[in-house]
Coordinates of C-alpha atoms in Angstrom, one line a residue:
M1 CA 192.2 187.7 120.0
H2 CA 191.1 183.4 120.4
V3 CA 190.6 182.2 124.2
T4 CA 190.3 178.4 124.3
S5 CA 188.7 177.4 127.4
A6 CA 189.0 174.5 129.7
P7 CA 187.4 171.3 129.5
L8 CA 184.8 170.9 132.2
P9 CA 185.2 168.2 134.4
P10 CA 184.2 164.5 133.8
R11 CA 180.3 163.9 134.9
V12 CA 180.9 160.1 136.2
L13 CA 178.4 157.2 136.8
H14 CA 179.0 154.7 139.0
V15 CA 177.6 151.2 139.1
T16 CA 177.9 149.3 142.2
Q17 CA 176.6 146.2 143.2
P18 CA 177.2 145.1 145.9
V19 CA 176.8 148.2 148.5
D20 CA 178.6 146.7 151.3
G21 CA 182.2 145.4 152.3
G22 CA 185.4 146.3 150.4
V23 CA 183.1 147.6 147.1
A24 CA 181.7 149.8 149.0
R25 CA 184.6 151.2 150.4
V26 CA 186.2 151.7 147.3
V27 CA 183.1 153.3 145.6
A28 CA 182.8 155.9 148.7
D29 CA 186.5 156.7 148.9
L30 CA 186.0 157.3 145.2
V31 CA 183.4 159.8 145.4
R32 CA 184.7 161.5 147.7
R33 CA 187.7 162.6 146.0
Q34 CA 186.2 163.0 142.7
C35 CA 183.0 165.3 143.9
A36 CA 186.2 167.4 146.3
A37 CA 187.9 167.3 142.6
G38 CA 185.2 169.0 140.8
M39 CA 183.6 165.9 139.1
T40 CA 180.0 166.3 138.7
V41 CA 179.7 162.2 140.1
S42 CA 176.4 160.4 140.3
V43 CA 176.3 156.6 141.3
A44 CA 173.7 153.8 140.3
C45 CA 173.2 151.1 142.9
P46 CA 170.7 149.1 145.0
S47 CA 169.0 151.1 148.1
S48 CA 169.8 148.7 151.0
G49 CA 173.2 149.1 153.2
G50 CA 174.1 152.3 154.3
L51 CA 176.3 153.0 151.1
P52 CA 173.8 155.2 149.0
E53 CA 173.2 157.0 152.8
E54 CA 177.1 158.1 153.1
L55 CA 177.4 159.2 149.3
T56 CA 174.3 161.2 149.5
G57 CA 176.3 163.0 152.4
L58 CA 179.2 163.4 150.2
G59 CA 177.1 165.2 147.3
C60 CA 176.9 163.0 145.1
E61 CA 173.5 162.2 143.4
V62 CA 172.5 158.7 144.2
L63 CA 169.8 156.6 141.6
T64 CA 168.0 153.5 142.8
W65 CA 169.0 150.9 140.9
E66 CA 167.6 147.4 142.1
A67 CA 169.9 144.7 141.4
S68 CA 170.4 141.2 142.8
R69 CA 174.4 139.7 143.5
S70 CA 173.2 136.7 141.3
P71 CA 174.2 136.9 137.5
H72 CA 170.8 136.0 136.0
K73 CA 167.7 137.4 138.5
G74 CA 165.5 139.5 137.2
L75 CA 168.3 140.5 134.6
P76 CA 166.1 141.7 132.0
G77 CA 164.1 144.6 134.9
E78 CA 168.0 145.2 135.5
W79 CA 168.5 146.0 132.0
R80 CA 165.8 148.6 131.9
R81 CA 166.2 150.3 134.9
L82 CA 169.8 151.3 134.1
A83 CA 169.3 151.9 130.9
E84 CA 167.2 154.6 131.8
V85 CA 169.6 156.2 135.1
V86 CA 172.0 156.2 132.0
S87 CA 169.5 157.9 129.7
L88 CA 168.8 161.1 133.5
V89 CA 172.6 161.0 133.8
R90 CA 173.8 161.2 129.8
P91 CA 177.5 160.6 131.7
D92 CA 180.5 160.9 130.3
V93 CA 182.0 157.7 132.3
V94 CA 181.2 154.8 133.4
H95 CA 182.7 153.4 136.1
A96 CA 181.2 149.6 136.9
H97 CA 182.2 147.5 139.8
S98 CA 182.3 143.9 140.6
A99 CA 180.2 141.2 138.6
K100 CA 177.2 141.9 138.1
A101 CA 177.4 145.9 137.6
G102 CA 179.6 145.0 135.2
L103 CA 177.4 142.4 133.3
V104 CA 174.5 144.5 133.8
A105 CA 176.6 148.3 133.0
R106 CA 178.5 147.2 129.6
L107 CA 175.0 145.0 128.4
V108 CA 173.0 149.2 128.4
V109 CA 175.8 150.6 127.0
R110 CA 177.9 148.3 124.9
G111 CA 180.9 151.0 124.5
R112 CA 178.3 153.8 123.3
V113 CA 180.2 155.6 126.3
P114 CA 183.5 155.3 127.7
T115 CA 183.5 152.5 130.1
V116 CA 185.8 151.6 132.7
F117 CA 185.1 147.8 134.0
Q118 CA 187.1 147.3 137.5
P119 CA 186.0 143.6 138.6
H120 CA 187.2 143.7 142.5
A121 CA 188.0 140.1 141.7
W122 CA 187.0 137.4 139.1
S123 CA 183.3 136.3 139.2
F124 CA 184.7 132.7 137.8
E125 CA 186.4 132.2 141.2
A126 CA 183.4 132.5 143.1
V127 CA 181.4 129.7 141.3
G128 CA 182.1 126.3 140.1
G129 CA 181.1 124.0 137.2
A130 CA 178.4 125.0 134.8
E131 CA 178.2 128.7 136.2
A132 CA 182.0 129.2 135.9
W133 CA 182.2 128.6 132.6
L134 CA 180.1 130.4 131.6
A135 CA 181.2 133.7 133.9
R136 CA 184.6 133.0 131.8
M137 CA 182.4 133.1 128.4
W138 CA 180.9 136.5 129.9
E139 CA 183.7 138.4 130.9
R140 CA 186.1 137.4 127.7
H141 CA 183.0 138.5 125.2
G142 CA 181.9 141.3 127.9
A143 CA 185.6 142.3 128.0
R144 CA 185.2 144.5 124.3
W145 CA 182.4 146.7 125.5
A146 CA 184.9 147.9 128.4
S147 CA 187.7 151.2 127.5
R148 CA 190.6 150.0 130.0
L149 CA 189.9 146.8 132.6
L150 CA 190.9 148.7 136.0
C151 CA 192.6 145.8 137.8
V152 CA 194.2 146.9 141.3
S153 CA 196.4 144.2 141.2
R154 CA 198.7 142.8 138.4
A155 CA 197.8 138.7 139.8
E156 CA 194.3 140.1 139.6
Q157 CA 195.6 140.8 135.9
R158 CA 197.1 137.9 135.4
T159 CA 194.3 135.4 136.4
G160 CA 191.8 137.6 134.1
T161 CA 194.0 136.7 130.9
S162 CA 195.3 133.5 131.9
H163 CA 190.9 132.4 131.8
G164 CA 190.6 134.5 128.3
V165 CA 189.9 138.2 129.1
E166 CA 192.1 140.5 126.5
G167 CA 191.0 144.0 126.8
D168 CA 193.4 147.5 127.3
W169 CA 194.6 146.2 131.4
R170 CA 195.5 149.0 133.7
I171 CA 196.7 148.6 137.2
V172 CA 195.6 150.9 140.1
P173 CA 196.7 149.6 144.0
N174 CA 193.7 149.7 146.7
G175 CA 194.7 152.7 148.3
V176 CA 193.3 153.6 152.2
D177 CA 192.7 157.2 153.6
L178 CA 195.5 157.6 155.6
E179 CA 193.8 160.5 157.7
R180 CA 191.0 157.6 159.1
F181 CA 192.5 154.7 159.3
R182 CA 196.7 155.3 161.5
P183 CA 198.1 154.0 163.9
A184 CA 196.7 154.8 167.7
S185 CA 198.3 156.9 170.1
P186 CA 198.8 155.6 173.8
S187 CA 195.3 156.7 174.6
E188 CA 193.7 155.8 171.9
R189 CA 195.0 152.1 172.2
S190 CA 194.6 151.7 176.1
L191 CA 191.1 152.8 175.7
S192 CA 190.6 150.8 173.1
R193 CA 192.0 147.5 174.3
P194 CA 191.0 147.1 177.7
D195 CA 191.2 143.9 178.2
A196 CA 194.8 142.6 178.0
A197 CA 195.2 139.2 179.1
G198 CA 195.8 137.6 176.4
P199 CA 196.7 138.6 172.6
L200 CA 193.8 139.3 170.1
V201 CA 193.1 138.4 167.2
V202 CA 190.5 140.1 164.7
C203 CA 189.6 139.2 161.1
V204 CA 187.4 142.2 159.6
G205 CA 185.1 141.6 156.8
R206 CA 181.6 139.8 155.3
L207 CA 181.0 136.8 157.1
C208 CA 180.9 134.5 153.7
R209 CA 182.7 131.8 151.4
Q210 CA 184.9 134.3 149.8
K211 CA 186.5 135.6 152.8
G212 CA 187.2 131.8 154.2
Q213 CA 186.5 132.6 158.6
D214 CA 185.6 128.9 158.5
V215 CA 189.1 127.7 157.4
L216 CA 189.9 130.0 160.1
I217 CA 187.9 129.0 162.7
E218 CA 189.2 125.2 161.8
A219 CA 192.5 127.3 161.9
W220 CA 191.6 128.2 165.8
R221 CA 190.7 125.3 167.5
T222 CA 194.4 124.4 167.3
V223 CA 195.5 128.0 168.5
A224 CA 193.3 127.6 171.7
T225 CA 195.3 124.4 172.3
E226 CA 198.6 126.1 171.5
V227 CA 198.0 129.7 172.7
P228 CA 195.5 129.4 175.4
R229 CA 195.1 132.9 176.5
A230 CA 194.6 134.2 172.8
R231 CA 191.4 135.1 171.8
L232 CA 190.2 136.1 168.8
V233 CA 186.6 138.4 166.7
L234 CA 185.6 138.0 164.0
V235 CA 183.9 141.9 163.2
G236 CA 181.6 141.6 160.4
G237 CA 178.0 140.3 159.1
G238 CA 177.0 138.1 156.6
P239 CA 174.8 135.4 155.5
D240 CA 177.6 133.0 157.4
A241 CA 177.3 134.2 160.4
A242 CA 174.9 131.6 161.6
R243 CA 177.1 128.8 160.4
L244 CA 180.7 129.8 161.9
K245 CA 178.8 131.0 165.5
A246 CA 177.6 127.4 165.6
A247 CA 181.1 126.1 165.0
A248 CA 183.1 128.1 166.6
P249 CA 185.1 127.8 169.9
P250 CA 184.2 129.7 172.8
S251 CA 187.7 131.7 172.6
V252 CA 185.6 133.3 169.1
S253 CA 183.3 136.3 169.6
F254 CA 181.0 137.9 167.3
T255 CA 181.1 141.6 167.0
G256 CA 177.8 141.8 164.4
P257 CA 178.6 145.0 161.7
V258 CA 180.3 147.8 162.3
Q259 CA 180.1 151.3 161.6
D260 CA 183.9 151.7 162.2
P261 CA 186.8 149.1 161.7
V262 CA 189.2 151.2 162.8
P263 CA 189.1 150.1 167.1
W264 CA 189.1 146.8 166.1
Y265 CA 192.4 146.7 164.0
R266 CA 194.9 149.5 166.0
A267 CA 193.2 146.9 169.7
A268 CA 194.5 143.8 167.5
D269 CA 197.9 142.3 168.2
L270 CA 197.2 140.1 164.5
V271 CA 194.5 141.3 161.9
V272 CA 193.8 138.0 159.5
L273 CA 192.2 137.5 156.5
P274 CA 192.1 133.9 155.5
S275 CA 190.0 134.8 152.2
R276 CA 189.5 132.9 149.2
W277 CA 189.7 135.0 146.0
E278 CA 190.4 138.3 145.8
G279 CA 191.9 141.4 143.1
M280 CA 193.3 142.7 146.3
A281 CA 191.8 142.6 149.8
L282 CA 190.8 146.1 151.1
A283 CA 190.9 145.1 154.9
P284 CA 194.6 144.1 155.8
L285 CA 195.9 147.7 154.0
E286 CA 193.6 149.6 156.2
A287 CA 195.0 147.0 159.1
M288 CA 198.6 148.0 158.1
A289 CA 197.9 151.7 158.5
C290 CA 197.1 151.3 161.4
G291 CA 199.9 150.2 162.3
S292 CA 198.6 145.9 162.9
P293 CA 200.2 143.2 161.3
V294 CA 198.6 140.9 159.1
L295 CA 198.3 136.7 158.0
V296 CA 196.3 136.6 154.7
T297 CA 196.2 134.0 152.9
D298 CA 197.8 133.7 149.0
V299 CA 195.4 135.2 146.5
D300 CA 195.3 138.0 144.1
G301 CA 197.0 140.7 145.1
A302 CA 198.2 139.5 148.6
R303 CA 202.2 139.5 147.8
E304 CA 201.5 142.8 146.1
S305 CA 200.2 144.4 149.4
L306 CA 202.5 143.1 151.8
P307 CA 205.9 144.9 152.3
P308 CA 208.8 143.7 151.1
G309 CA 210.7 140.5 153.0
L310 CA 207.4 139.8 155.4
A311 CA 206.0 137.0 152.9
R312 CA 207.1 134.1 154.6
T313 CA 205.8 134.9 157.7
C314 CA 202.3 136.6 156.7
L315 CA 201.6 134.5 153.8
T316 CA 199.7 131.5 154.4
P317 CA 197.9 128.6 151.5
P318 CA 194.3 129.3 151.1
D319 CA 191.9 126.5 151.9
D320 CA 194.5 124.9 154.1
S321 CA 193.6 124.9 158.1
E322 CA 196.3 123.4 159.5
A323 CA 199.0 125.9 157.6
M324 CA 196.9 128.8 158.5
A325 CA 197.4 127.4 162.3
R326 CA 201.2 126.9 162.0
A327 CA 201.5 130.4 160.9
L328 CA 199.0 132.0 163.4
V329 CA 201.0 130.5 166.2
H330 CA 204.2 131.1 165.8
L331 CA 203.2 134.7 165.6
L332 CA 201.3 134.7 168.4
R333 CA 204.9 133.1 169.8
G334 CA 207.1 133.3 168.1
P335 CA 210.2 135.4 166.9
E336 CA 209.0 137.8 165.7
D337 CA 208.1 141.4 167.4
L338 CA 204.4 142.5 166.5
G339 CA 205.0 145.5 167.2
E340 CA 207.6 146.2 164.6
L341 CA 205.9 144.2 162.0
G342 CA 203.4 146.7 162.8
R343 CA 205.2 149.7 162.0
I344 CA 206.5 148.3 158.8
A345 CA 203.7 147.7 158.0
A346 CA 202.4 151.3 158.7
D347 CA 204.8 152.4 156.3
H348 CA 204.5 150.7 153.9
V349 CA 201.2 151.8 152.9
R350 CA 201.9 155.1 153.9
T351 CA 204.3 155.0 151.1
H352 CA 202.4 152.8 148.4
H353 CA 198.6 152.4 149.1
D354 CA 197.8 156.2 149.4
L355 CA 194.1 156.6 148.7
R356 CA 195.0 160.5 147.2
C357 CA 196.8 158.6 145.1
T358 CA 194.5 156.1 144.0
A359 CA 192.3 158.6 143.3
A360 CA 194.6 161.1 140.9
A361 CA 195.3 157.2 138.7
V362 CA 191.8 156.4 138.2
A363 CA 191.0 160.7 137.2
G364 CA 194.1 160.1 134.9
I365 CA 192.4 156.8 133.4
Y366 CA 188.8 159.1 132.9
G367 CA 191.4 161.8 131.4
D368 CA 193.0 159.6 128.9
L369 CA 189.7 158.0 127.1
L370 CA 187.7 161.6 126.9
S371 CA 190.9 163.0 125.2
L372 CA 190.9 159.9 122.6
E373 CA 186.6 160.6 122.7
T374 CA 183.9 162.9 120.8
I375 CA 181.7 163.2 123.5
E376 CA 178.7 165.1 120.8
C377 CA 179.1 162.1 118.8
R378 CA 177.6 159.6 120.7
E379 CA 174.7 157.5 120.1
P380 CA 171.9 158.0 122.8
I381 CA 171.7 155.3 125.1
T382 CA 167.6 153.9 124.6
T383 CA 165.0 152.4 127.1

């Protein structure tokens, strides 16, 4: 009798830089689900931040790959080290996250191992002039070495194609862990919100140009006049912290980096993310899962992440402090019931952005690639 053995779970190598913010959260969430599904998972990433320790605790092999955020600084050394990692791990699939990891991983592998590139917003949106031109040229060229281009929103894909990036696209919306991100019970909310003097607005994100907190602080000057009891809390750390603190009015406070944003999502009457660019921001999804309404800028993924019908109220143009101020004032003292908006938001995320569905869709992409690949015939990766 002929017995056919079942295929072994794939050996996956994630490559990531950065190791903080939403990208790190996505990587950690995927690794957790993939390890639980029996995959052999390794991650190559810088040793800084809390991501390596978190991944190790999940039973994942973490291999140090020191890399800067800059696309050109130290590139030859980063290439050599990642080539060593790939040769050591011998992955069935390489999954590269964000611009720098996507650059180096594709240069190392060059299509000899099935490669998924996930941009987490396009690199050319972050820069201007010659740098933006070079980034576009690279993404157009590098797409040939990605077996799949994985976007978290249709808008992110459209941005890529509108700039000449062509490839085999897959769209998998971001998901959140609904066991961790959930509405507070009455006792949890009272503990997280001891001071109920006025409306509390919270912004969770890395303090940097992409996230647009400078626009929010400028808008807040109007809010502080129109809704004087309102308070704004910026949750997170980053390179712009000192500059933002110097520009902030008295009703704005800063927490610095936090281990767990959930208490802040639950405490907030409104969560705002004034990003200049995104693929599909994770913080608004987390906030909505916790039952908080959100105000976000109309960047890639924003409309797709909101419940139908809320775009008119919960979207503002990016980089427009006056429009943001008007929207904030309207929401904080207008006719909308913020509690009801939060309940609608929580239902929407439970239905459309469950992390389990996201992880299953990514696993399906791996499976499709491996069903087409003859693993034994790969060309070896050498340094």
